[in-house]
Short mmCIF file of N, CA and C in Angstrom, two decimals:
data_model
loop_
_atom_site.label_atom_id
_atom_site.label_comp_id
_atom_site.label_asym_id
_atom_site.label_seq_id
_atom_site.Cartn_x
_atom_site.Cartn_y
_atom_site.Cartn_z
N UNK A 24 117.61 133.28 158.74
CA UNK A 24 118.82 132.44 159.03
C UNK A 24 119.38 130.82 159.68
N UNK A 25 117.96 130.39 160.71
CA UNK A 25 117.55 129.03 161.02
C UNK A 25 117.71 128.18 160.22
N UNK A 26 117.14 128.34 159.38
CA UNK A 26 116.50 127.58 158.15
C UNK A 26 117.89 127.56 157.12
N UNK A 27 118.14 128.49 156.90
CA UNK A 27 119.24 128.24 156.48
C UNK A 27 120.39 127.25 157.03
N UNK A 28 120.36 127.13 157.65
CA UNK A 28 121.79 126.31 158.82
C UNK A 28 121.16 124.86 158.91
N UNK A 29 119.58 125.20 159.18
CA UNK A 29 119.29 123.63 158.99
C UNK A 29 119.01 123.08 158.04
N UNK A 30 118.90 123.61 156.71
CA UNK A 30 119.11 123.10 155.06
C UNK A 30 120.58 122.36 155.61
N UNK A 31 121.39 123.44 155.64
CA UNK A 31 122.82 122.97 155.12
C UNK A 31 123.30 121.63 156.27
N UNK A 32 122.93 122.10 157.14
CA UNK A 32 123.40 120.70 158.22
C UNK A 32 122.59 119.31 157.45
N UNK A 33 121.50 119.25 156.92
CA UNK A 33 120.84 118.65 156.79
C UNK A 33 121.14 117.80 155.65
N UNK A 34 121.72 119.06 154.39
CA UNK A 34 122.42 118.48 153.25
C UNK A 34 123.58 117.94 153.62
N UNK A 35 124.42 118.81 154.61
CA UNK A 35 125.95 118.09 155.20
C UNK A 35 126.08 116.58 155.25
N UNK A 36 125.06 116.39 156.70
CA UNK A 36 124.99 115.53 157.15
C UNK A 36 125.02 113.83 156.82
N UNK A 37 124.87 113.58 155.54
CA UNK A 37 125.40 112.71 155.17
C UNK A 37 126.08 112.26 154.82
N UNK A 38 126.88 113.03 154.30
CA UNK A 38 128.30 113.63 153.21
C UNK A 38 129.16 113.36 154.41
N UNK A 39 129.48 113.69 155.30
CA UNK A 39 129.49 113.59 156.78
C UNK A 39 130.17 112.05 157.39
N UNK A 40 128.86 111.79 157.17
CA UNK A 40 128.69 110.53 158.33
C UNK A 40 129.32 109.26 157.41
N UNK A 41 129.52 109.90 156.24
CA UNK A 41 129.80 108.93 155.14
C UNK A 41 131.56 108.99 155.25
N UNK A 42 131.58 110.40 155.39
CA UNK A 42 133.29 110.81 155.03
C UNK A 42 133.84 109.53 157.17
N UNK A 43 133.54 109.53 157.83
CA UNK A 43 133.30 109.32 158.86
C UNK A 43 133.55 108.18 158.93
N UNK A 44 132.65 107.19 158.31
CA UNK A 44 132.55 105.72 158.26
C UNK A 44 134.01 105.62 157.41
N UNK A 45 134.15 105.79 156.29
CA UNK A 45 134.98 105.91 154.80
C UNK A 45 136.93 106.03 156.40
N UNK A 46 136.39 106.49 157.02
CA UNK A 46 138.13 106.84 157.91
C UNK A 46 137.97 105.68 158.69
N UNK A 47 136.99 105.46 159.50
CA UNK A 47 137.21 103.99 160.88
C UNK A 47 137.11 102.77 159.97
N UNK A 48 136.08 102.89 158.67
CA UNK A 48 137.16 101.86 157.97
C UNK A 48 138.63 101.69 157.21
N UNK A 49 138.68 102.67 156.76
CA UNK A 49 139.98 102.68 156.49
C UNK A 49 141.18 102.63 157.39
N UNK A 50 140.98 102.43 158.50
CA UNK A 50 141.64 102.43 160.31
C UNK A 50 141.68 101.18 159.84
N UNK A 51 140.22 100.12 160.11
CA UNK A 51 140.33 99.16 160.16
C UNK A 51 141.04 97.80 159.26
N UNK A 52 140.85 98.74 157.86
CA UNK A 52 141.24 98.01 156.63
C UNK A 52 142.87 97.86 156.89
N UNK A 53 143.30 99.28 157.91
CA UNK A 53 144.71 98.93 157.74
C UNK A 53 145.18 98.28 158.86
N UNK A 54 144.53 97.94 159.67
CA UNK A 54 144.42 96.73 161.11
C UNK A 54 144.82 95.83 160.86
N UNK A 55 143.82 95.79 159.73
CA UNK A 55 143.63 94.05 159.19
C UNK A 55 144.62 93.78 159.01
N UNK A 56 145.20 94.48 157.81
CA UNK A 56 146.65 94.25 156.93
C UNK A 56 147.66 93.52 157.78
N UNK A 57 147.44 94.39 159.01
CA UNK A 57 149.00 94.71 159.97
C UNK A 57 149.12 93.05 160.90
N UNK A 58 147.77 92.67 160.86
CA UNK A 58 147.12 91.48 161.51
C UNK A 58 147.46 90.70 160.73
N UNK A 59 146.94 90.65 159.69
CA UNK A 59 147.25 89.97 157.90
C UNK A 59 148.97 89.72 158.11
N UNK A 60 149.60 90.96 158.04
CA UNK A 60 150.95 90.82 157.72
C UNK A 60 151.72 90.01 158.77
N UNK A 61 151.41 89.68 160.29
CA UNK A 61 151.90 89.39 161.36
C UNK A 61 152.08 87.78 160.75
N UNK A 62 150.49 87.39 160.35
CA UNK A 62 150.40 86.18 160.11
C UNK A 62 151.11 85.19 158.95
N UNK A 63 151.05 85.73 157.56
CA UNK A 63 152.52 85.75 157.06
C UNK A 63 153.79 85.37 157.33
N UNK A 64 154.08 86.60 158.27
CA UNK A 64 155.46 86.66 158.37
C UNK A 64 156.01 85.66 159.75
N UNK A 65 154.52 85.04 160.48
CA UNK A 65 154.68 83.71 161.25
C UNK A 65 155.10 82.26 159.89
N UNK A 66 154.44 82.63 158.84
CA UNK A 66 154.12 81.15 158.27
C UNK A 66 155.66 81.19 157.63
N UNK A 67 155.98 82.11 156.64
CA UNK A 67 157.07 82.59 156.06
C UNK A 67 158.75 82.34 157.07
N UNK A 68 158.58 82.98 158.14
CA UNK A 68 159.49 82.67 158.48
C UNK A 68 159.70 80.92 159.54
N UNK A 69 158.53 80.87 159.65
CA UNK A 69 158.30 78.91 159.84
C UNK A 69 159.42 77.94 158.62
N UNK A 70 158.71 78.33 157.89
CA UNK A 70 159.31 77.84 156.82
C UNK A 70 160.20 78.29 156.16
N UNK A 71 160.90 79.37 155.92
CA UNK A 71 162.23 79.54 156.24
C UNK A 71 163.47 79.13 157.11
N UNK A 72 163.05 78.90 158.07
CA UNK A 72 163.67 78.60 159.12
C UNK A 72 164.20 79.62 159.60
N UNK A 73 163.91 80.40 159.81
CA UNK A 73 164.02 82.02 160.49
C UNK A 73 163.61 81.76 161.92
N UNK A 74 164.12 81.49 162.85
CA UNK A 74 163.48 80.90 164.16
C UNK A 74 163.60 81.87 164.83
N UNK A 75 164.30 83.32 164.28
CA UNK A 75 164.59 84.42 165.22
C UNK A 75 163.25 85.32 164.54
N UNK A 76 163.39 85.57 163.57
CA UNK A 76 162.11 86.20 162.53
C UNK A 76 160.56 85.39 163.50
N UNK A 77 160.49 83.67 163.55
CA UNK A 77 159.49 83.11 163.87
C UNK A 77 159.59 83.80 165.57
N UNK A 78 160.07 83.66 166.40
CA UNK A 78 160.05 84.34 167.30
C UNK A 78 159.55 85.59 167.68
N UNK A 79 160.14 86.29 166.93
CA UNK A 79 159.34 87.76 167.12
C UNK A 79 158.25 87.73 166.74
N UNK A 80 156.85 87.19 166.45
CA UNK A 80 155.70 87.05 166.16
C UNK A 80 155.22 87.43 167.31
N UNK A 81 155.48 86.41 168.72
CA UNK A 81 155.03 86.10 169.79
C UNK A 81 155.63 87.17 170.59
N UNK A 82 154.49 87.50 171.50
CA UNK A 82 154.73 88.38 173.19
C UNK A 82 155.12 86.76 173.34
N UNK A 83 156.52 87.76 174.36
CA UNK A 83 157.21 87.33 174.81
C UNK A 83 156.37 85.98 175.92
N UNK A 84 155.45 86.16 176.91
CA UNK A 84 154.65 85.34 177.42
C UNK A 84 153.62 84.81 177.14
N UNK A 85 153.58 84.10 175.47
CA UNK A 85 152.61 83.60 174.97
C UNK A 85 152.85 82.13 175.28
N UNK A 86 151.51 81.68 175.43
CA UNK A 86 151.23 80.15 175.11
C UNK A 86 150.58 79.66 174.76
N UNK A 87 151.18 78.15 174.14
CA UNK A 87 151.14 77.41 173.31
C UNK A 87 150.34 76.34 173.58
N UNK A 88 149.07 75.84 172.92
CA UNK A 88 148.65 74.31 173.16
C UNK A 88 148.16 73.96 172.38
N UNK A 89 148.35 72.71 172.15
CA UNK A 89 148.43 71.72 171.09
C UNK A 89 148.37 70.15 171.38
N UNK A 90 147.48 69.33 170.47
CA UNK A 90 147.06 67.89 170.95
C UNK A 90 148.30 66.75 170.34
N UNK A 91 148.54 66.17 171.03
CA UNK A 91 149.46 65.46 170.53
C UNK A 91 149.44 63.85 171.45
N UNK A 92 149.27 63.02 170.59
CA UNK A 92 148.60 61.75 170.71
C UNK A 92 147.45 61.26 171.96
N UNK A 93 146.26 62.31 171.46
CA UNK A 93 145.11 61.86 172.17
C UNK A 93 144.83 63.18 173.57
N UNK A 94 146.47 63.61 173.57
CA UNK A 94 146.69 64.56 174.97
C UNK A 94 146.85 66.13 174.79
N UNK A 95 145.98 66.69 175.48
CA UNK A 95 146.37 68.34 175.65
C UNK A 95 147.66 68.80 175.85
N UNK A 96 148.71 69.16 175.08
CA UNK A 96 150.23 69.76 176.13
C UNK A 96 150.17 71.22 175.82
N UNK A 97 150.91 71.39 176.67
CA UNK A 97 151.52 73.06 176.91
C UNK A 97 152.57 73.47 176.74
N UNK A 98 153.24 74.79 176.19
CA UNK A 98 154.39 75.00 176.11
C UNK A 98 154.43 76.56 176.43
N UNK A 99 155.57 76.78 177.02
CA UNK A 99 156.06 78.33 177.14
C UNK A 99 156.79 78.66 176.03
N UNK A 100 156.45 80.04 175.78
CA UNK A 100 157.42 80.32 174.59
C UNK A 100 158.69 80.00 173.92
N UNK A 101 159.47 79.28 174.94
CA UNK A 101 160.98 78.71 174.98
C UNK A 101 160.99 77.52 174.56
N UNK A 102 160.18 76.71 175.51
CA UNK A 102 160.07 75.47 174.83
C UNK A 102 159.51 75.37 173.73
N UNK A 103 158.55 75.88 173.43
CA UNK A 103 157.98 75.94 172.01
C UNK A 103 159.01 75.98 170.54
N UNK A 104 159.29 77.02 171.01
CA UNK A 104 160.22 77.81 170.08
C UNK A 104 161.67 76.55 169.79
N UNK A 105 162.42 76.00 170.92
CA UNK A 105 163.70 75.03 170.84
C UNK A 105 163.14 73.92 170.47
N UNK A 106 161.41 73.94 170.37
CA UNK A 106 160.77 72.00 169.36
C UNK A 106 160.83 72.50 168.64
N UNK A 107 160.53 73.70 167.91
CA UNK A 107 160.10 73.77 165.90
C UNK A 107 161.86 73.92 165.67
N UNK A 108 162.38 74.07 166.69
CA UNK A 108 163.94 74.22 166.17
C UNK A 108 164.29 73.12 165.75
N UNK A 109 164.26 71.86 166.40
CA UNK A 109 165.00 70.76 166.35
C UNK A 109 164.14 69.99 165.62
N UNK A 110 162.50 70.52 165.43
CA UNK A 110 161.88 70.06 164.04
C UNK A 110 162.55 70.23 162.90
N UNK A 111 162.64 71.29 162.18
CA UNK A 111 163.80 71.60 161.51
C UNK A 111 165.33 70.76 161.16
N UNK A 112 166.12 71.13 162.54
CA UNK A 112 166.98 70.35 162.33
C UNK A 112 167.29 69.23 162.33
N UNK A 113 165.75 68.44 162.67
CA UNK A 113 165.96 66.35 162.41
C UNK A 113 165.13 66.09 161.34
N UNK A 114 164.51 67.23 160.45
CA UNK A 114 163.60 66.74 159.34
C UNK A 114 164.59 66.29 157.67
N UNK A 115 164.08 65.01 157.60
CA UNK A 115 164.93 64.61 156.93
C UNK A 115 164.56 65.69 155.22
N UNK A 116 163.43 66.03 155.61
CA UNK A 116 163.62 66.86 154.38
C UNK A 116 162.95 68.05 154.45
N UNK A 117 162.87 69.28 153.66
CA UNK A 117 162.79 70.80 153.79
C UNK A 117 160.96 70.83 154.03
N UNK A 118 160.87 71.70 155.04
CA UNK A 118 159.14 71.58 155.30
C UNK A 118 158.41 72.76 154.71
N UNK A 119 157.67 73.00 154.19
CA UNK A 119 157.33 74.33 154.41
C UNK A 119 155.75 74.31 154.94
N UNK A 120 155.39 75.63 155.07
CA UNK A 120 153.62 75.25 156.12
C UNK A 120 153.41 76.80 155.47
N UNK A 121 151.82 76.93 154.32
CA UNK A 121 151.50 77.53 154.20
C UNK A 121 150.29 77.98 154.37
N UNK A 122 149.53 79.58 154.70
CA UNK A 122 148.14 79.11 155.35
C UNK A 122 146.91 79.17 153.93
N UNK A 123 145.84 78.13 154.18
CA UNK A 123 144.76 78.66 152.58
C UNK A 123 144.16 79.35 153.21
N UNK A 124 143.18 79.31 153.81
CA UNK A 124 143.00 80.08 154.77
C UNK A 124 142.51 81.16 155.71
N UNK A 125 142.18 82.44 156.10
CA UNK A 125 142.54 83.27 157.31
C UNK A 125 140.93 83.75 157.94
N UNK A 126 140.75 83.92 158.66
CA UNK A 126 139.05 84.25 159.40
C UNK A 126 139.80 85.23 160.14
N UNK A 127 139.84 86.53 160.14
CA UNK A 127 140.43 87.44 161.39
C UNK A 127 138.71 88.33 162.13
N UNK A 128 139.00 88.67 163.33
CA UNK A 128 138.57 89.28 163.82
C UNK A 128 138.78 89.94 164.85
N UNK A 129 138.41 91.65 164.35
CA UNK A 129 139.41 92.54 165.93
C UNK A 129 138.94 93.30 166.21
N UNK A 130 138.97 93.99 167.63
CA UNK A 130 138.89 95.13 167.63
C UNK A 130 140.29 95.89 168.39
N UNK A 131 139.49 96.77 169.37
CA UNK A 131 140.95 97.96 169.60
C UNK A 131 142.21 97.20 169.50
N UNK A 132 142.28 96.24 170.67
CA UNK A 132 143.63 96.11 170.51
C UNK A 132 143.82 94.10 171.23
N UNK A 133 142.83 93.09 170.65
CA UNK A 133 142.88 92.07 170.27
C UNK A 133 142.35 91.45 169.50
N UNK A 134 143.05 90.34 169.00
CA UNK A 134 142.22 89.51 167.44
C UNK A 134 142.17 88.30 167.45
N UNK A 135 141.22 87.95 166.74
CA UNK A 135 141.04 86.13 166.89
C UNK A 135 141.31 86.18 165.38
N UNK A 136 142.38 84.99 165.13
CA UNK A 136 142.75 84.52 163.69
C UNK A 136 142.37 83.12 163.81
N UNK A 137 141.56 82.95 162.68
CA UNK A 137 141.94 81.46 162.89
C UNK A 137 142.58 80.79 161.28
N UNK A 138 143.28 79.70 161.08
CA UNK A 138 143.77 79.93 159.69
C UNK A 138 143.68 78.81 159.58
N UNK A 139 143.40 78.18 158.01
CA UNK A 139 143.48 76.77 157.47
C UNK A 139 145.12 76.76 156.89
N UNK A 140 145.92 75.91 157.02
CA UNK A 140 146.92 75.65 157.02
C UNK A 140 147.29 74.01 156.18
N UNK A 141 148.35 74.02 155.05
CA UNK A 141 148.86 72.96 154.53
C UNK A 141 150.00 73.23 154.75
N UNK A 142 150.95 71.61 155.43
CA UNK A 142 152.15 71.45 155.99
C UNK A 142 153.32 70.38 154.58
N UNK A 143 153.80 71.30 153.70
CA UNK A 143 153.77 70.17 152.93
C UNK A 143 156.06 69.64 153.30
N UNK A 144 155.78 68.46 153.09
CA UNK A 144 157.52 67.98 153.17
C UNK A 144 158.03 66.73 152.07
N UNK A 145 158.16 67.25 150.71
CA UNK A 145 158.62 66.51 149.79
C UNK A 145 157.18 65.75 149.26
N UNK A 146 157.11 65.07 149.46
CA UNK A 146 155.60 63.88 148.46
C UNK A 146 154.45 64.24 149.62
N UNK A 147 154.46 64.49 151.14
CA UNK A 147 153.79 64.31 152.11
C UNK A 147 152.82 65.57 152.36
N UNK A 148 151.73 65.94 152.78
CA UNK A 148 150.63 66.76 152.73
C UNK A 148 150.38 66.34 154.16
N UNK A 149 150.39 67.53 154.80
CA UNK A 149 148.95 67.72 156.10
C UNK A 149 148.55 68.63 156.12
N UNK A 150 147.62 68.35 157.20
CA UNK A 150 146.30 70.04 157.04
C UNK A 150 146.46 69.87 158.35
N UNK A 151 145.67 71.46 158.98
CA UNK A 151 145.13 71.45 160.13
C UNK A 151 144.79 73.17 160.02
N UNK A 152 144.83 73.05 161.72
CA UNK A 152 144.43 74.75 161.67
C UNK A 152 145.45 75.45 162.59
N UNK A 153 145.71 76.45 163.02
CA UNK A 153 145.81 77.33 163.92
C UNK A 153 144.93 78.91 164.67
N UNK A 154 144.58 78.77 166.10
CA UNK A 154 144.02 79.49 165.91
C UNK A 154 144.72 80.20 166.81
N UNK A 155 144.89 81.87 166.37
CA UNK A 155 145.44 82.64 167.10
C UNK A 155 144.97 83.69 167.99
N UNK A 156 145.11 83.83 169.00
CA UNK A 156 144.82 85.33 169.77
C UNK A 156 145.99 86.59 169.90
N UNK A 157 145.48 87.71 169.02
CA UNK A 157 146.68 88.69 169.20
C UNK A 157 146.45 89.80 170.18
N UNK A 158 147.62 90.23 171.02
CA UNK A 158 147.30 91.54 171.30
C UNK A 158 148.05 92.44 170.22
N UNK A 159 147.59 93.83 170.84
CA UNK A 159 148.60 94.88 170.26
C UNK A 159 148.91 95.79 171.05
N UNK A 160 150.20 96.14 171.13
CA UNK A 160 151.40 96.73 172.47
C UNK A 160 151.95 97.39 171.49
N UNK A 161 151.95 99.05 171.77
CA UNK A 161 153.11 100.04 171.44
C UNK A 161 152.75 99.73 169.84
N UNK A 162 151.40 99.79 169.42
CA UNK A 162 151.58 99.76 167.91
C UNK A 162 151.99 98.67 167.18
N UNK A 163 151.85 97.46 167.96
CA UNK A 163 152.09 96.03 167.03
C UNK A 163 151.55 95.09 167.22
N UNK A 164 151.19 94.14 166.39
CA UNK A 164 150.32 93.27 167.01
C UNK A 164 151.07 91.42 167.51
N UNK A 165 151.42 91.45 168.63
CA UNK A 165 151.69 89.86 168.62
C UNK A 165 151.00 88.62 169.39
N UNK A 166 151.46 87.83 169.03
CA UNK A 166 150.55 86.45 169.20
C UNK A 166 151.21 86.22 170.30
N UNK A 167 149.83 85.72 171.74
CA UNK A 167 149.71 85.73 172.89
C UNK A 167 149.41 84.67 173.34
N UNK A 168 148.63 83.64 172.23
CA UNK A 168 148.04 82.36 172.49
C UNK A 168 147.86 81.63 171.24
N UNK A 169 148.49 80.75 171.49
CA UNK A 169 148.16 79.72 170.30
C UNK A 169 147.74 78.53 170.35
N UNK A 170 146.82 77.95 169.78
CA UNK A 170 146.01 76.52 169.85
C UNK A 170 145.79 76.13 168.60
N UNK A 171 146.63 74.54 168.47
CA UNK A 171 146.88 74.35 166.64
C UNK A 171 146.59 72.36 167.47
N UNK A 172 146.39 72.52 165.58
CA UNK A 172 145.73 70.73 165.89
C UNK A 172 146.25 70.25 164.13
N UNK A 173 146.49 69.41 164.15
CA UNK A 173 146.51 68.52 162.57
C UNK A 173 144.94 67.52 162.48
N UNK A 174 144.87 67.71 161.23
CA UNK A 174 143.46 67.20 160.66
C UNK A 174 143.64 65.48 161.10
#
């Protein structure tokens, strides 16, 4: 009986291991998709001048850093969103920013995402990178930190 049980365990073990790996892999794929959906929403809402939707991508305590004229600047979320609203309001042509590539790393409740992007406004093109740190609260991913720069 013991030998039969041991043989059964030896036979089933690889299948059980594969099953649990597939389950874990499915969870990871779902989380990666949720992260990617947030990043896509970030770019789409900005390009569509949906500043309410854009702001909803961020945690209320988010901090944003960016380089301007050789200096590193820091904004709290409310100041940053106001600046983005002004950028759209005073733009002479509609601006559109799209992700060209994304690199996503994550574990249980934290993610880091690097995005190569292209900004277009009529015939003008500009390229750069966004570096996001995300946190997961109440089963939703939010941007807690952003640093970006242009080429």
